[in-house]
PDB file of C-alpha atoms in Angstrom:
ATOM      1  CA  MET X  16     136.757-104.248 128.123  1.00 95.00           C
ATOM      2  CA  LYS X  17     132.661-103.990 128.243  1.00 95.00           C
ATOM      3  CA  GLY X  18     131.278-104.149 131.609  1.00 96.00           C
ATOM      4  CA  ILE X  19     127.787-103.356 132.961  1.00 96.00           C
ATOM      5  CA  GLU X  20     127.913-100.688 135.708  1.00 95.00           C
ATOM      6  CA  PHE X  21     125.974-101.126 138.862  1.00 96.00           C
ATOM      7  CA  SER X  22     125.767 -97.263 140.402  1.00 95.00           C
ATOM      8  CA  GLN X  23     122.249 -97.343 141.973  1.00 96.00           C
ATOM      9  CA  TYR X  24     119.742 -99.238 143.747  1.00 97.00           C
ATOM     10  CA  LYS X  25     115.998-100.012 141.972  1.00 96.00           C
ATOM     11  CA  ALA X  26     117.127 -98.181 138.927  1.00 95.00           C
ATOM     12  CA  LEU X  27     117.304-100.547 135.770  1.00 94.00           C
ATOM     13  CA  GLU X  28     117.882 -97.756 133.265  1.00 90.00           C
ATOM     14  CA  ALA X  29     120.896 -96.766 135.445  1.00 93.00           C
ATOM     15  CA  LEU X  30     122.679 -99.867 134.481  1.00 95.00           C
ATOM     16  CA  ARG X  31     124.634 -99.065 131.400  1.00 91.00           C
ATOM     17  CA  MET X  32     127.178-101.000 129.280  1.00 94.00           C
ATOM     18  CA  ASP X  33     130.595 -98.953 129.484  1.00 94.00           C
ATOM     19  CA  GLU X  34     134.192 -98.988 128.872  1.00 95.00           C
ATOM     20  CA  VAL X  35     135.832-100.322 131.676  1.00 93.00           C
ATOM     21  CA  ASP X  36     139.588-101.217 132.732  1.00 94.00           C
ATOM     22  CA  LYS X  37     140.286-105.198 131.954  1.00 96.00           C
ATOM     23  CA  PRO X  38     141.495-106.833 135.462  1.00 96.00           C
ATOM     24  CA  VAL X  39     144.676-107.568 135.795  1.00 96.00           C
ATOM     25  CA  PRO X  40     145.256-111.092 137.647  1.00 97.00           C
ATOM     26  CA  LYS X  41     147.091-111.058 141.211  1.00 97.00           C
ATOM     27  CA  ASP X  42     149.528-114.138 141.704  1.00 98.00           C
ATOM     28  CA  ASP X  43     146.937-116.772 142.831  1.00 97.00           C
ATOM     29  CA  GLU X  44     144.404-115.368 140.204  1.00 98.00           C
ATOM     30  CA  VAL X  45     142.885-116.076 137.157  1.00 98.00           C
ATOM     31  CA  LEU X  46     141.829-114.077 134.385  1.00 98.00           C
ATOM     32  CA  VAL X  47     138.547-115.044 132.811  1.00 98.00           C
ATOM     33  CA  ARG X  48     136.806-114.659 129.484  1.00 98.00           C
ATOM     34  CA  ILE X  49     133.542-114.855 130.362  1.00 98.00           C
ATOM     35  CA  ALA X  50     131.286-116.592 127.960  1.00 98.00           C
ATOM     36  CA  ALA X  51     127.916-116.822 129.938  1.00 98.00           C
ATOM     37  CA  CYS X  52     126.665-115.574 133.165  1.00 98.00           C
ATOM     38  CA  SER X  53     123.355-116.610 134.978  1.00 98.00           C
ATOM     39  CA  ILE X  54     121.105-114.505 137.034  1.00 98.00           C
ATOM     40  CA  ASN X  55     120.361-115.659 140.981  1.00 96.00           C
ATOM     41  CA  SER X  56     118.013-114.468 143.220  1.00 93.00           C
ATOM     42  CA  TRP X  57     120.681-112.838 145.095  1.00 93.00           C
ATOM     43  CA  ASP X  58     121.686-110.475 141.942  1.00 96.00           C
ATOM     44  CA  TRP X  59     117.776-109.385 141.855  1.00 95.00           C
ATOM     45  CA  GLU X  60     117.761-108.716 145.730  1.00 93.00           C
ATOM     46  CA  LEU X  61     120.757-106.852 145.490  1.00 95.00           C
ATOM     47  CA  PHE X  62     119.820-104.736 142.716  1.00 96.00           C
ATOM     48  CA  ASN X  63     116.399-103.932 144.840  1.00 95.00           C
ATOM     49  CA  ALA X  64     118.505-103.236 147.749  1.00 93.00           C
ATOM     50  CA  ARG X  65     116.621-105.989 149.844  1.00 87.00           C
ATOM     51  CA  PRO X  66     116.628-107.209 152.529  1.00 85.00           C
ATOM     52  CA  PHE X  67     118.306-104.387 154.177  1.00 88.00           C
ATOM     53  CA  VAL X  68     121.281-106.530 155.171  1.00 86.00           C
ATOM     54  CA  ASN X  69     122.320-106.213 151.647  1.00 91.00           C
ATOM     55  CA  ARG X  70     122.799-102.233 152.097  1.00 94.00           C
ATOM     56  CA  LEU X  71     124.786-103.098 155.223  1.00 92.00           C
ATOM     57  CA  MET X  72     126.957-105.348 153.067  1.00 93.00           C
ATOM     58  CA  PHE X  73     127.411-103.365 149.609  1.00 95.00           C
ATOM     59  CA  GLY X  74     126.527 -99.628 150.485  1.00 96.00           C
ATOM     60  CA  LEU X  75     124.149 -98.093 152.555  1.00 95.00           C
ATOM     61  CA  PHE X  76     122.653 -95.387 149.833  1.00 95.00           C
ATOM     62  CA  LYS X  77     124.234 -96.563 146.737  1.00 95.00           C
ATOM     63  CA  PRO X  78     126.488 -99.696 146.202  1.00 95.00           C
ATOM     64  CA  THR X  79     130.271 -98.860 146.834  1.00 95.00           C
ATOM     65  CA  ARG X  80     131.720-102.678 147.443  1.00 93.00           C
ATOM     66  CA  LEU X  81     130.937-103.854 143.800  1.00 92.00           C
ATOM     67  CA  LYS X  82     130.740-102.354 140.643  1.00 93.00           C
ATOM     68  CA  THR X  83     129.201-105.118 138.296  1.00 96.00           C
ATOM     69  CA  LEU X  84     126.818-107.656 139.419  1.00 97.00           C
ATOM     70  CA  GLY X  85     126.640-111.246 138.375  1.00 97.00           C
ATOM     71  CA  PHE X  86     128.565-113.738 140.044  1.00 97.00           C
ATOM     72  CA  ASP X  87     127.657-117.548 138.227  1.00 98.00           C
ATOM     73  CA  ILE X  88     130.051-117.415 135.647  1.00 98.00           C
ATOM     74  CA  ALA X  89     131.822-119.734 133.024  1.00 98.00           C
ATOM     75  CA  GLY X  90     134.292-119.112 130.391  1.00 98.00           C
ATOM     76  CA  VAL X  91     138.004-119.485 129.507  1.00 98.00           C
ATOM     77  CA  VAL X  92     140.925-118.947 131.189  1.00 98.00           C
ATOM     78  CA  GLU X  93     143.073-115.839 129.389  1.00 98.00           C
ATOM     79  CA  SER X  94     145.706-115.766 131.684  1.00 98.00           C
ATOM     80  CA  VAL X  95     147.195-116.766 134.974  1.00 98.00           C
ATOM     81  CA  GLY X  96     148.982-115.392 137.985  1.00 97.00           C
ATOM     82  CA  ASP X  97     152.705-116.711 138.936  1.00 97.00           C
ATOM     83  CA  LYS X  98     151.165-118.897 141.576  1.00 97.00           C
ATOM     84  CA  VAL X  99     148.126-120.358 140.098  1.00 98.00           C
ATOM     85  CA  THR X 100     148.458-124.224 139.612  1.00 97.00           C
ATOM     86  CA  ARG X 101     145.414-125.667 138.816  1.00 96.00           C
ATOM     87  CA  PHE X 102     144.623-123.851 135.619  1.00 98.00           C
ATOM     88  CA  LYS X 103     146.273-122.760 132.328  1.00 98.00           C
ATOM     89  CA  PRO X 104     145.290-120.527 129.434  1.00 98.00           C
ATOM     90  CA  GLY X 105     142.704-122.061 127.464  1.00 98.00           C
ATOM     91  CA  ASP X 106     140.839-124.144 130.077  1.00 98.00           C
ATOM     92  CA  GLU X 107     137.161-123.585 130.471  1.00 98.00           C
ATOM     93  CA  VAL X 108     136.074-123.046 133.738  1.00 98.00           C
ATOM     94  CA  TYR X 109     133.297-122.159 135.632  1.00 98.00           C
ATOM     95  CA  GLY X 110     132.225-120.864 139.366  1.00 98.00           C
ATOM     96  CA  ASP X 111     130.575-118.863 142.022  1.00 98.00           C
ATOM     97  CA  LEU X 112     132.536-115.346 142.521  1.00 98.00           C
ATOM     98  CA  SER X 113     129.866-114.336 145.449  1.00 96.00           C
ATOM     99  CA  ASN X 114     132.861-114.429 147.895  1.00 94.00           C
ATOM    100  CA  CYS X 115     135.060-112.715 146.090  1.00 95.00           C
ATOM    101  CA  GLY X 116     133.904-109.468 144.046  1.00 93.00           C
ATOM    102  CA  TRP X 117     131.219-110.322 141.965  1.00 97.00           C
ATOM    103  CA  GLY X 118     131.815-108.728 138.380  1.00 97.00           C
ATOM    104  CA  GLY X 119     130.339-111.514 136.085  1.00 97.00           C
ATOM    105  CA  PHE X 120     128.276-109.106 133.898  1.00 98.00           C
ATOM    106  CA  ALA X 121     131.505-107.779 131.727  1.00 97.00           C
ATOM    107  CA  GLU X 122     133.816-109.743 129.124  1.00 97.00           C
ATOM    108  CA  TYR X 123     136.134-110.325 131.866  1.00 98.00           C
ATOM    109  CA  VAL X 124     137.253-111.034 135.426  1.00 98.00           C
ATOM    110  CA  ALA X 125     139.986-111.954 137.910  1.00 98.00           C
ATOM    111  CA  ALA X 126     139.124-114.476 140.337  1.00 98.00           C
ATOM    112  CA  PRO X 127     141.075-116.476 142.714  1.00 98.00           C
ATOM    113  CA  GLN X 128     141.593-120.234 141.490  1.00 97.00           C
ATOM    114  CA  SER X 129     140.177-121.534 144.475  1.00 96.00           C
ATOM    115  CA  ALA X 130     136.543-119.729 143.106  1.00 97.00           C
ATOM    116  CA  LEU X 131     136.519-122.111 139.804  1.00 97.00           C
ATOM    117  CA  SER X 132     136.090-125.298 138.732  1.00 97.00           C
ATOM    118  CA  PRO X 133     136.993-127.065 135.101  1.00 97.00           C
ATOM    119  CA  LYS X 134     133.662-126.979 133.398  1.00 97.00           C
ATOM    120  CA  PRO X 135     131.816-130.315 132.568  1.00 96.00           C
ATOM    121  CA  GLY X 136     132.611-131.280 129.545  1.00 91.00           C
ATOM    122  CA  HIS X 137     129.151-131.975 128.454  1.00 85.00           C
ATOM    123  CA  CYS X 138     127.656-128.605 129.542  1.00 93.00           C
ATOM    124  CA  SER X 139     127.979-125.689 127.073  1.00 96.00           C
ATOM    125  CA  PHE X 140     129.166-122.293 128.476  1.00 97.00           C
ATOM    126  CA  ALA X 141     125.354-121.431 129.019  1.00 97.00           C
ATOM    127  CA  GLU X 142     124.396-124.671 130.978  1.00 98.00           C
ATOM    128  CA  ALA X 143     127.528-124.170 133.243  1.00 98.00           C
ATOM    129  CA  ALA X 144     127.064-120.703 134.182  1.00 98.00           C
ATOM    130  CA  ALA X 145     123.264-121.884 135.387  1.00 98.00           C
ATOM    131  CA  VAL X 146     124.843-124.015 137.945  1.00 98.00           C
ATOM    132  CA  PRO X 147     126.904-123.235 140.774  1.00 98.00           C
ATOM    133  CA  GLN X 148     124.750-121.219 143.191  1.00 97.00           C
ATOM    134  CA  ALA X 149     121.429-122.606 142.099  1.00 96.00           C
ATOM    135  CA  ALA X 150     122.700-126.339 142.386  1.00 97.00           C
ATOM    136  CA  LEU X 151     124.725-126.135 145.494  1.00 97.00           C
ATOM    137  CA  LEU X 152     122.069-124.138 147.437  1.00 96.00           C
ATOM    138  CA  ALA X 153     119.440-127.585 146.421  1.00 97.00           C
ATOM    139  CA  TYR X 154     122.924-130.025 147.156  1.00 97.00           C
ATOM    140  CA  GLN X 155     123.771-128.325 150.318  1.00 97.00           C
ATOM    141  CA  GLY X 156     120.116-128.356 151.478  1.00 97.00           C
ATOM    142  CA  LEU X 157     119.574-131.850 150.606  1.00 98.00           C
ATOM    143  CA  VAL X 158     122.670-133.278 151.422  1.00 97.00           C
ATOM    144  CA  ASN X 159     124.781-131.542 153.665  1.00 96.00           C
ATOM    145  CA  VAL X 160     121.668-130.671 156.221  1.00 97.00           C
ATOM    146  CA  GLY X 161     118.955-132.557 155.167  1.00 97.00           C
ATOM    147  CA  HIS X 162     120.806-135.835 154.995  1.00 97.00           C
ATOM    148  CA  LEU X 163     119.119-137.176 151.628  1.00 98.00           C
ATOM    149  CA  ARG X 164     118.338-140.832 151.460  1.00 98.00           C
ATOM    150  CA  ASP X 165     115.966-143.268 150.671  1.00 98.00           C
ATOM    151  CA  GLY X 166     112.338-143.238 151.697  1.00 98.00           C
ATOM    152  CA  LEU X 167     111.616-139.875 152.894  1.00 98.00           C
ATOM    153  CA  LYS X 168     108.607-137.706 151.677  1.00 98.00           C
ATOM    154  CA  ILE X 169     110.407-134.511 150.714  1.00 98.00           C
ATOM    155  CA  PHE X 170     108.789-130.977 150.095  1.00 98.00           C
ATOM    156  CA  ILE X 171     110.438-128.158 147.953  1.00 98.00           C
ATOM    157  CA  ASN X 172     108.491-124.825 147.924  1.00 96.00           C
ATOM    158  CA  GLY X 173     109.540-123.050 144.799  1.00 95.00           C
ATOM    159  CA  ALA X 174     110.489-126.164 142.681  1.00 96.00           C
ATOM    160  CA  SER X 175     109.927-124.142 139.499  1.00 95.00           C
ATOM    161  CA  GLY X 176     113.101-121.989 139.889  1.00 94.00           C
ATOM    162  CA  GLY X 177     116.514-122.145 139.330  1.00 95.00           C
ATOM    163  CA  SER X 178     117.357-123.732 142.648  1.00 96.00           C
ATOM    164  CA  GLY X 179     113.793-125.806 142.748  1.00 96.00           C
ATOM    165  CA  SER X 180     114.640-127.358 139.572  1.00 97.00           C
ATOM    166  CA  PHE X 181     117.917-128.700 140.833  1.00 97.00           C
ATOM    167  CA  ALA X 182     116.351-129.779 144.107  1.00 98.00           C
ATOM    168  CA  VAL X 183     114.110-131.946 142.500  1.00 98.00           C
ATOM    169  CA  GLN X 184     116.526-133.632 140.111  1.00 98.00           C
ATOM    170  CA  ILE X 185     119.002-133.954 142.857  1.00 98.00           C
ATOM    171  CA  ALA X 186     116.474-135.538 145.018  1.00 98.00           C
ATOM    172  CA  ARG X 187     115.030-137.921 142.167  1.00 97.00           C
ATOM    173  CA  GLN X 188     118.355-139.941 142.748  1.00 97.00           C
ATOM    174  CA  TYR X 189     116.623-141.383 145.407  1.00 98.00           C
ATOM    175  CA  ASP X 190     113.894-143.591 146.376  1.00 98.00           C
ATOM    176  CA  VAL X 191     112.021-140.733 147.561  1.00 98.00           C
ATOM    177  CA  GLU X 192     108.442-139.403 147.224  1.00 98.00           C
ATOM    178  CA  ILE X 193     108.614-135.266 146.249  1.00 98.00           C
ATOM    179  CA  THR X 194     105.580-132.640 146.331  1.00 98.00           C
ATOM    180  CA  GLY X 195     106.278-129.233 145.104  1.00 98.00           C
ATOM    181  CA  THR X 196     105.099-125.700 144.590  1.00 97.00           C
ATOM    182  CA  CYS X 197     104.624-123.340 142.095  1.00 95.00           C
ATOM    183  CA  ARG X 198     102.241-121.396 139.944  1.00 93.00           C
ATOM    184  CA  ARG X 199      99.412-122.884 138.158  1.00 95.00           C
ATOM    185  CA  GLU X 200     101.090-121.954 134.595  1.00 95.00           C
ATOM    186  CA  LYS X 201     104.391-123.951 135.619  1.00 96.00           C
ATOM    187  CA  MET X 202     102.690-127.090 136.876  1.00 97.00           C
ATOM    188  CA  GLU X 203     103.187-129.207 133.671  1.00 97.00           C
ATOM    189  CA  PHE X 204     107.052-128.220 133.663  1.00 97.00           C
ATOM    190  CA  VAL X 205     107.283-128.919 137.835  1.00 97.00           C
ATOM    191  CA  ARG X 206     105.757-132.561 136.992  1.00 97.00           C
ATOM    192  CA  SER X 207     108.332-133.232 133.838  1.00 97.00           C
ATOM    193  CA  LEU X 208     110.993-132.882 136.234  1.00 96.00           C
ATOM    194  CA  GLY X 209     110.112-135.645 138.055  1.00 95.00           C
ATOM    195  CA  VAL X 210     107.692-134.205 140.802  1.00 98.00           C
ATOM    196  CA  ASP X 211     105.082-136.818 142.315  1.00 98.00           C
ATOM    197  CA  HIS X 212     102.740-134.204 143.446  1.00 98.00           C
ATOM    198  CA  VAL X 213     102.610-130.140 142.839  1.00 98.00           C
ATOM    199  CA  ILE X 214     100.739-127.883 144.343  1.00 97.00           C
ATOM    200  CA  ASP X 215      99.237-124.351 143.047  1.00 97.00           C
ATOM    201  CA  TYR X 216     100.732-122.319 145.883  1.00 94.00           C
ATOM    202  CA  THR X 217      98.284-119.293 145.007  1.00 93.00           C
ATOM    203  CA  GLN X 218      95.086-121.864 145.962  1.00 94.00           C
ATOM    204  CA  GLU X 219      96.503-123.967 148.303  1.00 95.00           C
ATOM    205  CA  ASP X 220      98.608-123.757 151.465  1.00 95.00           C
ATOM    206  CA  PHE X 221     100.367-126.700 152.027  1.00 96.00           C
ATOM    207  CA  THR X 222     100.686-126.636 156.059  1.00 96.00           C
ATOM    208  CA  GLN X 223      97.242-126.710 156.145  1.00 94.00           C
ATOM    209  CA  SER X 224      96.808-129.653 154.175  1.00 94.00           C
ATOM    210  CA  GLY X 225      97.324-132.350 156.755  1.00 95.00           C
ATOM    211  CA  GLN X 226     100.481-133.908 155.135  1.00 97.00           C
ATOM    212  CA  ARG X 227     103.360-134.084 156.677  1.00 98.00           C
ATOM    213  CA  TYR X 228     107.064-134.256 155.513  1.00 98.00           C
ATOM    214  CA  ASP X 229     110.352-135.499 156.531  1.00 98.00           C
ATOM    215  CA  LEU X 230     112.229-132.646 154.623  1.00 98.00           C
ATOM    216  CA  ILE X 231     111.230-129.379 153.658  1.00 98.00           C
ATOM    217  CA  ILE X 232     113.512-127.264 151.477  1.00 98.00           C
ATOM    218  CA  ASP X 233     111.945-123.513 151.200  1.00 96.00           C
ATOM    219  CA  ALA X 234     113.342-121.174 148.484  1.00 91.00           C
ATOM    220  CA  GLN X 235     110.153-119.152 148.869  1.00 89.00           C
ATOM    221  CA  ALA X 236     109.356-118.769 152.463  1.00 89.00           C
ATOM    222  CA  ARG X 237     106.075-117.348 153.333  1.00 90.00           C
ATOM    223  CA  HIS X 238     104.921-119.233 156.547  1.00 93.00           C
ATOM    224  CA  SER X 239     105.637-118.783 160.363  1.00 94.00           C
ATOM    225  CA  LEU X 240     107.891-121.557 162.096  1.00 95.00           C
ATOM    226  CA  GLY X 241     104.813-122.486 164.027  1.00 95.00           C
ATOM    227  CA  GLU X 242     103.076-123.102 160.602  1.00 96.00           C
ATOM    228  CA  ILE X 243     105.854-124.850 159.442  1.00 96.00           C
ATOM    229  CA  ARG X 244     105.813-127.248 162.221  1.00 96.00           C
ATOM    230  CA  ARG X 245     102.443-128.474 161.316  1.00 96.00           C
ATOM    231  CA  ALA X 246     103.908-129.893 157.956  1.00 97.00           C
ATOM    232  CA  LEU X 247     106.688-131.550 159.413  1.00 98.00           C
ATOM    233  CA  THR X 248     106.963-135.059 160.759  1.00 98.00           C
ATOM    234  CA  PRO X 249     108.209-135.296 164.521  1.00 97.00           C
ATOM    235  CA  ASP X 250     111.822-135.535 163.627  1.00 97.00           C
ATOM    236  CA  GLY X 251     111.664-133.487 160.503  1.00 98.00           C
ATOM    237  CA  ILE X 252     114.180-131.250 158.785  1.00 98.00           C
ATOM    238  CA  TYR X 253     113.357-127.807 157.623  1.00 98.00           C
ATOM    239  CA  VAL X 254     115.536-125.950 155.603  1.00 97.00           C
ATOM    240  CA  MET X 255     115.054-122.151 154.231  1.00 95.00           C
ATOM    241  CA  HIS X 256     117.626-120.166 151.926  1.00 91.00           C
ATOM    242  CA  GLY X 257     115.266-117.832 150.324  1.00 85.00           C
ATOM    243  CA  GLY X 258     111.633-115.828 150.811  1.00 82.00           C
ATOM    244  CA  ALA X 259     110.713-113.132 153.022  1.00 79.00           C
ATOM    245  CA  SER X 260     113.108-111.266 155.235  1.00 81.00           C
ATOM    246  CA  SER X 261     110.848-111.786 158.451  1.00 86.00           C
ATOM    247  CA  LYS X 262     110.815-115.026 158.069  1.00 88.00           C
ATOM    248  CA  LEU X 263     114.595-115.738 157.351  1.00 85.00           C
ATOM    249  CA  PHE X 264     115.394-113.874 160.585  1.00 87.00           C
ATOM    250  CA  GLN X 265     112.483-115.492 162.771  1.00 91.00           C
ATOM    251  CA  CYS X 266     114.046-118.696 161.484  1.00 91.00           C
ATOM    252  CA  MET X 267     117.241-117.297 162.478  1.00 89.00           C
ATOM    253  CA  LEU X 268     116.385-116.187 165.874  1.00 91.00           C
ATOM    254  CA  PHE X 269     114.172-118.779 167.067  1.00 93.00           C
ATOM    255  CA  GLY X 270     115.125-122.014 164.902  1.00 93.00           C
ATOM    256  CA  PRO X 271     118.166-123.296 167.014  1.00 92.00           C
ATOM    257  CA  LEU X 272     116.015-122.495 170.503  1.00 91.00           C
ATOM    258  CA  TRP X 273     113.235-124.665 168.825  1.00 92.00           C
ATOM    259  CA  SER X 274     115.354-127.637 167.367  1.00 93.00           C
ATOM    260  CA  ILE X 275     116.572-127.485 170.771  1.00 91.00           C
ATOM    261  CA  LEU X 276     113.748-128.327 172.618  1.00 89.00           C
ATOM    262  CA  GLY X 277     112.378-130.705 170.153  1.00 91.00           C
ATOM    263  CA  LYS X 278     113.421-133.398 167.937  1.00 94.00           C
ATOM    264  CA  ARG X 279     112.342-131.344 164.549  1.00 97.00           C
ATOM    265  CA  THR X 280     115.153-129.107 163.007  1.00 97.00           C
ATOM    266  CA  TYR X 281     114.719-125.898 161.599  1.00 97.00           C
ATOM    267  CA  ARG X 282     117.812-124.254 159.923  1.00 96.00           C
ATOM    268  CA  VAL X 283     118.486-121.228 157.728  1.00 95.00           C
ATOM    269  CA  LEU X 284     120.883-122.367 155.111  1.00 95.00           C
ATOM    270  CA  PHE X 285     123.863-120.057 154.463  1.00 90.00           C
ATOM    271  CA  HIS X 286     124.877-120.584 151.138  1.00 89.00           C
ATOM    272  CA  ARG X 287     128.917-121.965 151.013  1.00 93.00           C
ATOM    273  CA  ALA X 288     130.236-121.004 147.323  1.00 95.00           C
ATOM    274  CA  ASN X 289     131.345-123.571 145.343  1.00 96.00           C
ATOM    275  CA  GLN X 290     131.380-126.251 148.280  1.00 95.00           C
ATOM    276  CA  GLY X 291     130.375-129.250 146.725  1.00 95.00           C
ATOM    277  CA  LEU X 292     130.655-128.064 142.845  1.00 96.00           C
ATOM    278  CA  GLU X 293     132.913-131.292 142.193  1.00 93.00           C
ATOM    279  CA  ALA X 294     130.282-133.351 143.067  1.00 95.00           C
ATOM    280  CA  ILE X 295     127.401-131.628 140.913  1.00 97.00           C
ATOM    281  CA  GLY X 296     129.822-131.695 138.012  1.00 96.00           C
ATOM    282  CA  GLN X 297     130.067-135.640 138.637  1.00 95.00           C
ATOM    283  CA  LEU X 298     125.905-135.461 138.337  1.00 96.00           C
ATOM    284  CA  ILE X 299     126.389-133.538 135.382  1.00 97.00           C
ATOM    285  CA  GLU X 300     128.839-135.377 133.595  1.00 95.00           C
ATOM    286  CA  SER X 301     127.049-138.532 134.388  1.00 95.00           C
ATOM    287  CA  GLY X 302     123.861-137.321 132.916  1.00 95.00           C
ATOM    288  CA  LYS X 303     121.973-137.539 136.350  1.00 96.00           C
ATOM    289  CA  ILE X 304     120.831-133.799 136.275  1.00 97.00           C
ATOM    290  CA  LYS X 305     121.140-130.837 133.864  1.00 96.00           C
ATOM    291  CA  SER X 306     120.978-126.827 133.834  1.00 97.00           C
ATOM    292  CA  ILE X 307     117.193-126.112 132.918  1.00 97.00           C
ATOM    293  CA  ILE X 308     117.540-122.782 131.233  1.00 97.00           C
ATOM    294  CA  ASP X 309     113.902-121.003 130.570  1.00 97.00           C
ATOM    295  CA  LYS X 310     115.744-118.033 128.155  1.00 97.00           C
ATOM    296  CA  THR X 311     119.231-116.846 127.522  1.00 97.00           C
ATOM    297  CA  PHE X 312     119.380-112.985 126.378  1.00 97.00           C
ATOM    298  CA  PRO X 313     122.564-111.370 124.994  1.00 97.00           C
ATOM    299  CA  PHE X 314     125.094-109.276 126.630  1.00 96.00           C
ATOM    300  CA  ASP X 315     123.238-105.814 125.680  1.00 94.00           C
ATOM    301  CA  GLN X 316     120.237-107.123 127.148  1.00 95.00           C
ATOM    302  CA  VAL X 317     121.253-107.231 130.529  1.00 95.00           C
ATOM    303  CA  ILE X 318     118.271-105.096 131.972  1.00 95.00           C
ATOM    304  CA  ASP X 319     115.850-107.193 130.005  1.00 96.00           C
ATOM    305  CA  ALA X 320     116.718-110.219 131.432  1.00 97.00           C
ATOM    306  CA  LEU X 321     116.827-108.725 134.808  1.00 96.00           C
ATOM    307  CA  ARG X 322     113.544-107.320 134.192  1.00 96.00           C
ATOM    308  CA  TYR X 323     112.191-110.731 133.046  1.00 96.00           C
ATOM    309  CA  TYR X 324     113.940-112.465 135.766  1.00 96.00           C
ATOM    310  CA  GLY X 325     112.042-109.812 138.268  1.00 94.00           C
ATOM    311  CA  GLU X 326     108.685-111.041 136.548  1.00 94.00           C
ATOM    312  CA  GLY X 327     108.915-114.236 138.432  1.00 90.00           C
ATOM    313  CA  LYS X 328     108.140-115.795 135.064  1.00 88.00           C
ATOM    314  CA  ALA X 329     110.936-118.393 134.326  1.00 93.00           C
ATOM    315  CA  ARG X 330     110.777-121.893 134.583  1.00 94.00           C
ATOM    316  CA  GLY X 331     114.607-122.515 135.525  1.00 95.00           C
ATOM    317  CA  LYS X 332     117.516-120.178 135.062  1.00 97.00           C
ATOM    318  CA  VAL X 333     117.759-117.149 133.280  1.00 98.00           C
ATOM    319  CA  VAL X 334     121.257-116.459 131.411  1.00 98.00           C
ATOM    320  CA  ILE X 335     123.583-113.672 130.174  1.00 98.00           C
ATOM    321  CA  ASN X 336     125.114-115.312 126.220  1.00 97.00           C
ATOM    322  CA  MET X 337     128.507-112.816 126.570  1.00 91.00           C
ATOM    323  CA  GLU X 338     129.265-114.732 123.180  1.00 76.00           C
ATOM    324  CA  PRO X 339     128.691-113.083 119.789  1.00 58.00           C
ATOM    325  CA  SER X 340     125.643-114.562 118.174  1.00 48.00           C
TER     326      SER X 340
END
């Protein structure tokens, strides 16, 4: 089979399509013929070996613990292991493989049945591949940590990205007031998602505006906890799941202490792969949320897709289509 080998950090030209061994599923695994795989921030960050913890996790000087990037996949089950009970050949599935070896930029992948769910019937493969991590970061931040409910004033920092676009749609299921940030050229797109107030973060610092929010979802952390405190209501909740590594570590180190000493809550969201995907699937099936895909690239243009993602211009998700055009 064909796969995109990942052998060097920070070298797009080193990513190459090669013939690699087709995986053989273990007893509890499913062999999936991949139809589509989306690009996430973790793909881009790992490719660039940042933050430094990625080097500790995947290889100090070069990636040694995975061979292929990509983990949000959708495809068709080709075969199953002897102990698989949830799926059979021909089933359409999707899921997040970040906890079980990645390998999405390839024609086939073997994954535990627990990492996969039935693909929503209303989705194309590309739309399904755009869902797992981005939608669940939004869902887990808003619902599990943020206790989403009617009447909240919500701030979404990074509302035009993959996770941000899902966060707006999920929050919109409630009677809430949403403010979101993006670049100037994406403001109309963000308004079209249902955001009430849009801020161009290159021109305005939301922590200096005097506005306070009950819940802040931060995918682009650029501010200190002291600055964030100014933008939170006295019992507000701050949830960080992306941004500068220095801000991430600050929140990890001091967020719990600040939360104990006051009524405000400061949390780093550690994504739990596939937890809540059933609820997201129901929202998709009912037409309440949908994947926002900025651009789809064919399999032989993975380098172009990664370069485009890295430019930060995407509105929503970037997807690799494995199927022949």
